[in-house]
Coordinates of C-alpha atoms and ligand atoms in Angstrom, one line a residue:
M1 CA 0.0 0.0 0.0
S2 CA 2.8 2.4 0.8
N3 CA 3.5 3.0 -2.9
L4 CA 0.0 4.4 -3.5
A5 CA 1.2 8.0 -3.1
A6 CA 4.2 10.0 -1.9
P7 CA 3.8 11.7 1.5
M8 CA 3.5 15.5 1.5
P9 CA 6.0 17.5 3.5
A10 CA 4.3 18.5 6.7
A11 CA 5.1 22.2 6.8
A12 CA 4.8 22.8 3.0
V13 CA 2.6 25.8 2.3
T14 CA 1.8 25.2 -1.3
M15 CA -1.1 25.1 -3.7
V16 CA -1.2 22.1 -6.0
A17 CA -2.9 21.5 -9.3
D18 CA -6.4 20.0 -9.4
A19 CA -5.1 16.9 -11.1
D20 CA -2.9 16.2 -8.1
T21 CA -5.8 16.7 -5.8
E22 CA -8.0 14.3 -7.8
A23 CA -5.2 11.8 -7.9
F24 CA -4.9 12.0 -4.1
I25 CA -8.6 11.5 -3.6
R26 CA -8.5 8.4 -5.9
T27 CA -5.6 7.1 -3.9
V28 CA -7.6 7.5 -0.7
S29 CA -10.6 5.9 -2.2
R30 CA -8.6 2.9 -3.4
F31 CA -6.9 2.6 0.0
A32 CA -10.4 2.6 1.6
Q33 CA -11.8 -0.1 -0.7
E34 CA -8.7 -2.3 -0.9
R35 CA -7.1 -2.0 2.5
L36 CA -9.7 -0.7 5.0
A37 CA -12.8 -2.6 3.8
P38 CA -11.4 -6.0 4.7
V39 CA -10.5 -4.9 8.3
A40 CA -13.3 -2.4 9.1
E41 CA -15.3 -5.0 11.1
A42 CA -12.3 -6.3 12.9
I43 CA -11.3 -2.7 14.0
D44 CA -14.8 -2.3 15.4
R45 CA -14.8 -5.7 17.2
S46 CA -11.3 -5.3 18.6
D47 CA -11.7 -1.6 19.4
D48 CA -8.3 -1.1 17.9
I49 CA -7.1 0.5 14.6
G50 CA -3.6 -0.9 15.1
E51 CA -0.2 0.6 14.7
E52 CA 0.4 -1.0 11.3
L53 CA -2.6 0.8 9.7
F54 CA -1.5 4.1 11.3
A55 CA 2.0 3.7 9.8
E56 CA 0.5 3.0 6.3
M57 CA -1.7 6.1 6.6
A58 CA 1.3 8.2 7.5
G59 CA 3.1 6.8 4.4
L60 CA 0.1 7.9 2.3
G61 CA 0.5 11.4 3.6
L62 CA -2.9 11.4 5.4
F63 CA -1.7 13.2 8.6
A64 CA -0.9 16.9 8.9
N65 CA -1.6 17.0 5.2
A66 CA -0.7 20.3 3.5
F67 CA -2.4 19.8 0.1
R68 CA -3.8 23.1 -1.2
Y69 CA -2.9 24.9 2.0
D70 CA -2.8 28.7 1.5
S71 CA -1.3 30.3 4.6
D72 CA -2.9 33.7 3.8
Q73 CA -6.5 32.3 4.1
P74 CA -8.4 31.2 7.3
H75 CA -8.1 27.4 7.7
G76 CA -5.9 27.4 4.6
G77 CA -8.8 28.5 2.3
A78 CA -12.0 26.9 1.1
E79 CA -10.4 24.7 -1.5
R80 CA -8.3 23.0 1.2
L81 CA -11.3 22.5 3.4
Y82 CA -13.3 20.9 0.5
F83 CA -10.3 18.7 -0.2
L84 CA -10.0 17.5 3.4
L85 CA -13.8 16.9 3.7
R86 CA -13.7 14.7 0.6
V87 CA -10.8 12.7 2.1
F88 CA -12.8 12.1 5.3
E89 CA -16.0 11.2 3.4
E90 CA -14.1 8.6 1.3
L91 CA -12.7 7.0 4.4
A92 CA -16.0 7.2 6.3
R93 CA -17.8 5.2 3.6
V94 CA -15.8 2.3 4.8
S95 CA -14.7 3.1 8.4
P96 CA -16.0 6.2 10.2
T97 CA -13.5 5.4 13.0
V98 CA -10.5 5.6 10.6
A99 CA -12.0 8.7 9.0
K100 CA -12.1 10.3 12.5
A101 CA -8.5 9.2 13.2
V102 CA -7.4 11.0 10.0
M103 CA -9.6 14.1 10.7
D104 CA -8.1 14.4 14.2
Q105 CA -4.6 14.7 12.7
N106 CA -5.6 17.4 10.1
L107 CA -8.2 19.7 11.7
G108 CA -8.9 21.1 15.2
Q109 CA -5.7 20.8 17.2
I110 CA -3.6 20.6 14.0
G111 CA -5.2 23.8 12.7
M112 CA -4.4 25.4 16.1
L113 CA -0.8 24.3 15.8
R114 CA -0.5 25.6 12.3
E115 CA -2.1 28.9 13.0
Y116 CA -1.2 29.9 16.6
A117 CA 2.1 28.1 17.6
P118 CA 5.5 29.7 17.4
E119 CA 7.2 28.8 14.1
A120 CA 9.8 26.4 15.4
L121 CA 7.2 24.5 17.5
R122 CA 4.7 24.4 14.6
D123 CA 7.2 23.1 12.0
S124 CA 8.7 20.5 14.4
Y125 CA 5.4 19.0 15.4
L126 CA 3.8 19.2 12.0
Q127 CA 6.7 17.1 10.7
Q128 CA 6.5 14.6 13.5
I129 CA 2.8 14.2 13.0
A130 CA 3.0 13.9 9.3
A131 CA 5.7 11.2 9.6
G132 CA 3.5 9.3 12.1
D133 CA 6.2 9.6 14.8
K134 CA 3.7 11.3 17.2
Y135 CA 0.0 11.9 17.1
A136 CA -2.0 14.7 18.7
A137 CA -4.9 14.5 21.2
F138 CA -7.2 17.4 22.1
A139 CA -7.9 17.6 25.9
M140 CA -10.8 20.0 26.6
S141 CA -13.8 18.1 28.1
E142 CA -13.7 17.5 31.8
P143 CA -15.4 14.9 34.0
Q144 CA -18.0 17.3 35.4
T145 CA -18.8 18.8 32.0
G146 CA -18.1 18.4 28.3
S147 CA -20.1 21.2 27.0
N148 CA -19.8 24.0 29.5
I149 CA -16.3 25.7 29.4
A150 CA -17.3 28.0 32.3
R151 CA -17.2 24.9 34.5
F152 CA -13.8 23.7 33.5
S153 CA -11.3 23.5 36.4
T154 CA -7.9 22.5 34.9
V155 CA -5.5 25.2 35.9
A156 CA -2.1 26.2 34.4
T157 CA 0.0 28.1 37.0
P158 CA 2.8 30.4 35.9
V159 CA 6.2 29.2 37.3
D160 CA 9.8 29.9 36.4
G161 CA 10.3 29.1 32.7
G162 CA 6.7 28.2 31.9
F163 CA 3.5 26.7 33.5
R164 CA 2.5 23.8 35.7
I165 CA -0.8 22.1 34.7
N166 CA -3.1 20.4 37.2
G167 CA -6.5 18.9 36.5
H168 CA -8.5 16.1 34.9
K169 CA -9.9 15.7 31.4
D170 CA -12.3 13.1 30.3
W171 CA -13.3 11.3 27.0
I172 CA -10.0 12.3 25.4
T173 CA -9.7 10.4 22.1
G174 CA -6.5 8.5 21.6
A175 CA -5.0 9.8 24.9
A176 CA -3.1 6.6 25.4
H177 CA -1.3 6.3 22.1
R178 CA -1.2 10.0 21.2
L179 CA 2.0 11.4 22.7
V180 CA 1.2 15.0 22.2
H181 CA -1.7 16.5 24.1
F182 CA -3.1 19.9 23.4
V183 CA -4.5 20.8 26.8
V184 CA -7.1 23.6 27.5
A185 CA -6.4 25.2 30.9
K186 CA -7.4 28.4 32.8
P187 CA -5.3 30.7 35.1
A188 CA -7.8 29.9 37.9
A189 CA -10.9 27.7 38.1
D190 CA -13.2 30.7 38.2
S191 CA -11.5 32.6 35.4
R192 CA -13.2 33.1 32.0
Q193 CA -9.9 33.1 30.2
I194 CA -8.2 30.0 28.7
G195 CA -4.9 29.1 27.3
L196 CA -3.7 26.2 25.1
F197 CA -0.7 24.2 26.1
L198 CA 1.3 21.5 24.2
V199 CA 2.2 18.6 26.5
D200 CA 4.7 16.3 24.9
R201 CA 4.6 13.1 27.0
T202 CA 8.0 12.1 25.8
L203 CA 9.7 15.2 27.1
L204 CA 8.4 15.4 30.7
G205 CA 11.6 14.3 32.5
P206 CA 11.9 13.5 36.2
Q207 CA 10.8 17.0 37.3
G208 CA 8.1 17.4 34.6
G209 CA 5.1 16.0 36.5
T210 CA 3.0 13.0 35.4
V211 CA 0.2 12.3 32.9
E212 CA -1.9 9.4 34.1
I213 CA -4.3 7.8 31.6
D214 CA -7.1 5.4 32.7
D215 CA -10.8 4.6 32.5
R216 CA -10.9 3.6 28.8
K217 CA -14.6 3.9 27.8
Q218 CA -16.5 0.9 26.6
K219 CA -18.8 2.6 24.1
L220 CA -21.5 2.0 21.5
G221 CA -19.7 3.0 18.3
L222 CA -16.7 4.8 16.7
R223 CA -14.6 2.0 18.2
G224 CA -10.9 1.8 17.6
L225 CA -9.2 4.9 19.0
G226 CA -10.1 4.7 22.6
E227 CA -11.4 7.5 24.8
Y228 CA -9.9 8.0 28.2
H229 CA -9.8 9.9 31.5
V230 CA -6.5 11.8 31.8
H231 CA -4.9 13.3 35.0
Y232 CA -2.4 16.1 34.5
N233 CA -0.3 16.1 37.8
D234 CA 1.9 19.2 38.0
V235 CA 2.8 18.9 34.4
F236 CA 5.5 21.4 33.3
V237 CA 5.0 23.2 30.0
P238 CA 7.9 25.5 29.0
H239 CA 7.1 28.9 27.5
E240 CA 8.1 27.6 24.0
R241 CA 5.4 25.0 24.1
V242 CA 2.6 27.4 24.9
V243 CA 0.3 27.5 21.9
L244 CA -2.1 30.2 23.2
D245 CA -1.4 32.3 26.3
F246 CA -4.2 33.3 28.6
D247 CA -6.4 35.9 26.9
R248 CA -10.1 36.6 26.5
G249 CA -9.7 36.0 22.8
S250 CA -8.1 32.5 23.2
L251 CA -11.5 30.7 23.6
R252 CA -12.7 32.2 20.4
R253 CA -9.5 31.2 18.6
V254 CA -9.8 27.6 19.9
M255 CA -13.4 27.4 18.9
R256 CA -12.6 28.6 15.3
H257 CA -10.7 25.4 14.8
Y258 CA -13.1 23.3 16.8
N259 CA -15.7 24.5 14.3
A260 CA -13.6 23.2 11.4
K261 CA -13.6 19.8 13.2
R262 CA -17.4 20.0 13.3
L263 CA -17.3 20.2 9.5
G264 CA -15.1 17.2 9.4
Q265 CA -17.6 15.3 11.5
A266 CA -20.4 16.4 9.1
A267 CA -18.3 15.0 6.2
I268 CA -17.9 11.7 8.1
C269 CA -21.7 11.6 8.7
I270 CA -22.3 12.2 4.9
G271 CA -19.8 9.5 4.0
L272 CA -21.4 6.9 6.3
S273 CA -24.9 7.9 5.2
K274 CA -24.0 7.4 1.5
S275 CA -22.5 4.0 2.3
A276 CA -25.6 2.9 4.2
L277 CA -27.9 4.0 1.3
R278 CA -25.8 2.2 -1.3
T279 CA -25.7 -0.9 0.8
A280 CA -29.5 -0.9 1.2
F281 CA -30.0 -0.3 -2.5
D282 CA -27.7 -3.1 -3.6
Y283 CA -29.0 -5.6 -1.1
T284 CA -32.7 -5.0 -1.7
S285 CA -32.2 -4.8 -5.5
Q286 CA -30.6 -8.2 -5.5
R287 CA -33.0 -9.8 -2.9
H288 CA -36.4 -8.6 -4.3
P289 CA -37.6 -8.7 -7.9
A290 CA -37.9 -5.3 -9.6
G291 CA -41.5 -4.1 -9.2
S292 CA -42.2 -6.2 -6.2
P293 CA -43.6 -4.4 -3.1
P294 CA -40.4 -4.5 -1.1
H295 CA -38.4 -3.3 -4.1
L296 CA -40.9 -0.4 -4.6
T297 CA -40.8 0.5 -0.9
M298 CA -37.0 0.5 -1.0
R299 CA -37.1 3.1 -3.9
T300 CA -39.7 5.4 -2.3
T301 CA -37.9 5.1 1.1
L302 CA -34.5 5.9 -0.4
A303 CA -35.7 8.8 -2.5
P304 CA -36.2 11.4 0.2
L305 CA -33.1 10.2 2.2
V306 CA -30.9 10.5 -0.9
S307 CA -32.3 14.0 -1.4
E308 CA -31.6 14.9 2.2
V309 CA -28.0 13.6 2.0
K310 CA -27.5 15.9 -1.0
A311 CA -28.9 18.8 1.0
A312 CA -26.5 17.9 3.9
E313 CA -23.6 17.9 1.4
S314 CA -24.6 21.4 0.2
I315 CA -24.9 22.9 3.7
T316 CA -21.5 21.4 4.6
T317 CA -19.9 22.9 1.5
W318 CA -21.6 26.3 2.3
A319 CA -20.3 26.1 5.9
A320 CA -16.8 25.4 4.7
R321 CA -16.9 28.4 2.5
E322 CA -18.2 30.6 5.4
L323 CA -15.5 29.3 7.7
A324 CA -12.8 29.9 5.1
A325 CA -14.2 33.4 4.7
G326 CA -13.5 34.0 8.4
D327 CA -16.8 33.1 10.1
D328 CA -16.4 33.5 13.8
T329 CA -20.0 32.8 14.9
G330 CA -19.7 29.0 14.6
A331 CA -23.3 28.9 13.3
P332 CA -22.5 27.5 9.8
S333 CA -20.5 24.5 11.1
A334 CA -23.0 23.9 13.9
M335 CA -25.7 23.8 11.3
A336 CA -23.8 21.4 9.1
K337 CA -22.9 19.0 11.9
Y338 CA -26.4 19.1 13.3
V339 CA -28.1 18.4 10.0
A340 CA -25.6 15.7 8.8
G341 CA -25.4 14.1 12.3
E342 CA -29.1 13.8 12.9
L343 CA -29.7 12.6 9.3
A344 CA -27.0 9.9 9.6
I345 CA -29.0 8.3 12.5
R346 CA -32.2 8.3 10.4
V347 CA -30.5 7.1 7.3
T348 CA -28.6 4.2 8.9
N349 CA -31.8 3.2 10.8
A350 CA -33.9 3.2 7.7
A351 CA -31.3 1.3 5.7
A352 CA -31.0 -1.4 8.3
Q353 CA -34.8 -1.8 8.4
M354 CA -34.9 -2.2 4.6
C355 CA -32.5 -5.1 4.8
G356 CA -34.5 -7.1 7.3
A357 CA -32.7 -9.3 9.8
N358 CA -29.5 -9.2 7.8
G359 CA -29.5 -5.4 8.2
L360 CA -29.2 -5.9 11.9
S361 CA -26.4 -8.5 11.8
D362 CA -22.8 -8.7 10.8
K363 CA -23.8 -9.8 7.3
L364 CA -23.9 -6.1 6.4
P365 CA -22.1 -3.1 7.8
L366 CA -25.3 -1.3 8.6
A367 CA -25.4 -2.0 12.4
R368 CA -21.9 -0.8 12.7
L369 CA -22.6 2.4 10.7
M370 CA -25.7 3.0 12.8
R371 CA -23.7 2.8 16.1
D372 CA -21.0 5.1 14.7
A373 CA -23.6 7.6 13.6
R374 CA -25.1 7.6 17.1
M375 CA -21.8 8.7 18.6
L376 CA -21.4 11.6 16.2
T377 CA -24.4 13.5 17.6
M378 CA -22.4 13.7 20.9
A379 CA -18.7 13.9 20.0
G380 CA -17.5 17.4 19.2
G381 CA -20.6 19.1 20.4
A382 CA -24.0 17.6 21.3
S383 CA -26.9 18.4 18.9
E384 CA -28.6 20.5 21.5
V385 CA -25.5 22.6 22.0
L386 CA -25.2 23.0 18.2
R387 CA -28.9 24.1 18.1
G388 CA -28.0 26.6 20.8
T389 CA -25.3 28.2 18.6
V390 CA -27.8 28.5 15.7
A391 CA -30.4 29.9 18.0
H392 CA -27.9 32.6 19.1
N393 CA -27.4 33.7 15.5
L394 CA -31.0 33.7 14.3
E395 CA -31.1 37.5 13.5
R396 CA -28.1 37.2 11.1
L397 CA -29.3 33.9 9.6
L398 CA -32.8 35.2 9.0
A399 CA -31.7 38.5 7.6
Ligands
FAD401 C1 -16.5 9.5 20.7 C2 -16.2 10.7 21.5 C3 -15.0 11.3 21.4 C4 -14.6 12.4 22.2 N1 -13.4 12.9 22.1 C5 -13.1 14.0 22.8 C6 -11.7 14.6 22.8 O1 -10.8 14.0 22.1 N2 -11.4 15.7 23.5 C7 -12.4 16.3 24.3 O2 -12.0 17.3 24.9 N3 -13.6 15.8 24.4 C8 -14.0 14.7 23.7 N4 -15.3 14.1 23.8 C9 -16.2 14.7 24.7 C10 -17.3 15.5 23.9 O3 -16.8 16.7 23.4 C11 -18.5 15.7 24.9 O4 -19.0 14.4 25.2 C12 -19.5 16.6 24.4 O5 -19.0 17.9 24.4 C13 -20.8 16.5 25.3 O6 -20.4 16.7 26.6 P1 -20.9 15.7 27.8 O7 -20.7 14.3 27.3 O8 -20.2 16.1 29.0 O9 -22.4 16.0 27.9 P2 -23.0 17.2 28.8 O10 -22.4 18.5 28.5 O11 -23.2 16.7 30.2 O12 -24.5 17.2 28.1 C14 -25.5 16.2 28.5 C15 -26.8 16.6 27.8 O13 -27.1 17.9 28.1 C16 -27.3 18.7 26.9 N5 -26.7 20.1 27.1 C17 -25.6 20.4 27.6 N6 -25.4 21.7 27.5 C18 -26.5 22.2 27.0 C19 -26.9 23.5 26.6 N7 -26.1 24.6 26.8 N8 -28.2 23.7 26.1 C20 -29.0 22.6 25.9 N9 -28.6 21.3 26.1 C21 -27.4 21.1 26.7 C22 -26.4 18.0 25.9 O14 -26.9 18.3 24.6 C23 -26.6 16.5 26.2 O15 -27.8 16.1 25.7 C24 -15.6 13.0 23.0 C25 -16.9 12.4 23.1 C26 -17.2 11.3 22.4 C27 -18.5 10.7 22.5

């Protein structure tokens, strides 16, 4: 597999021709069909993507990818966001978990690293992530709350040469195998300011404090990466690894990239929805004669769902354009994730129903896709919270 495409240099800030982009997408699609499809069920069952697959994906240039990145544009520009969303969609048709693994190493914390970190820090970590030497986790949610930042209590205290971090995070994806943690912390538990700190677990040293990782979640879907509880005990972060210092604007800056991740989740929902619809169509077409009642029911059930998936694609493309134009409200990406996420639950449920008992078994991938879809209306912002963001912006949206 490793000869499918040459890896892109991590810190390259280049625009590439359309033909290159299309070739890359074809490579991703082939990788998904030939390499991922045979192991997608096993990843779900074992709850482990495995190091070998990660290494192959690094070889393909799937991490910290710099295709079409324009450093003068927010998020690298709309074309870059469209490109990434297509990559996630291709992977999600086969394995939403693997799509999420790739998304996590391209958007969110990686966007924050690209845009806010000092140059030396940025280039060094982009290179290590692209090479697959280290992966990045984003540690924001806390045990007492995932959605309400005002209730976060992880604190970073200024000390000689940097900061000491103390606190707990929860549901942190990949915390155990990701060596680099981007940790959101406050100057004091009651402060409204936040900062963003890069904790490299390989560089802590004897006086650097400890990172303890436990309580791996046993969960319904998106199995394979592992979500954990993390304790940061007096963890030292030198000034040169501070990505964002305490500032009232830091929360807005973190959320700008969190919103890009929401678009990535929307693309994953669209990919898995298309896969479920295609599976139901193929299965039912082969099982029931054309013109028979179940065959006709399949067509009339699929028609509105296919239409809605097309609409979800359009809203996601629109939201990517808004984000790349500098949107700071979060409403477009909230709308895209909300629409695509809720739709994915309905689509996978309907597709499984159409396929009878086999739809609810391991004979078809529908039960797995249904479980994965269910997780995506929670991870990265629950649907109710997304609706709250839209509600907050109604005047502008209805203008
Ligand atoms: C698969 C997965 C991976 C994750 N990975 C990470 C990660 O890598 N890093 C990380 O930091 N976090 C991660 N999370 C945590 C995730 O961000 C939170 O689960 C999410 O923000 C919801 O928070 P919560 O689970 O604490 O629910 P709560 O915030 O307790 O919400 C519970 C319910 O209350 C509702 N609710 C909450 N606030 C409001 C409101 N203001 N208005 C209306 N309703 C509201 C919610 O919609 C929900 O229905 C992950 C979660 C999952 C499921």
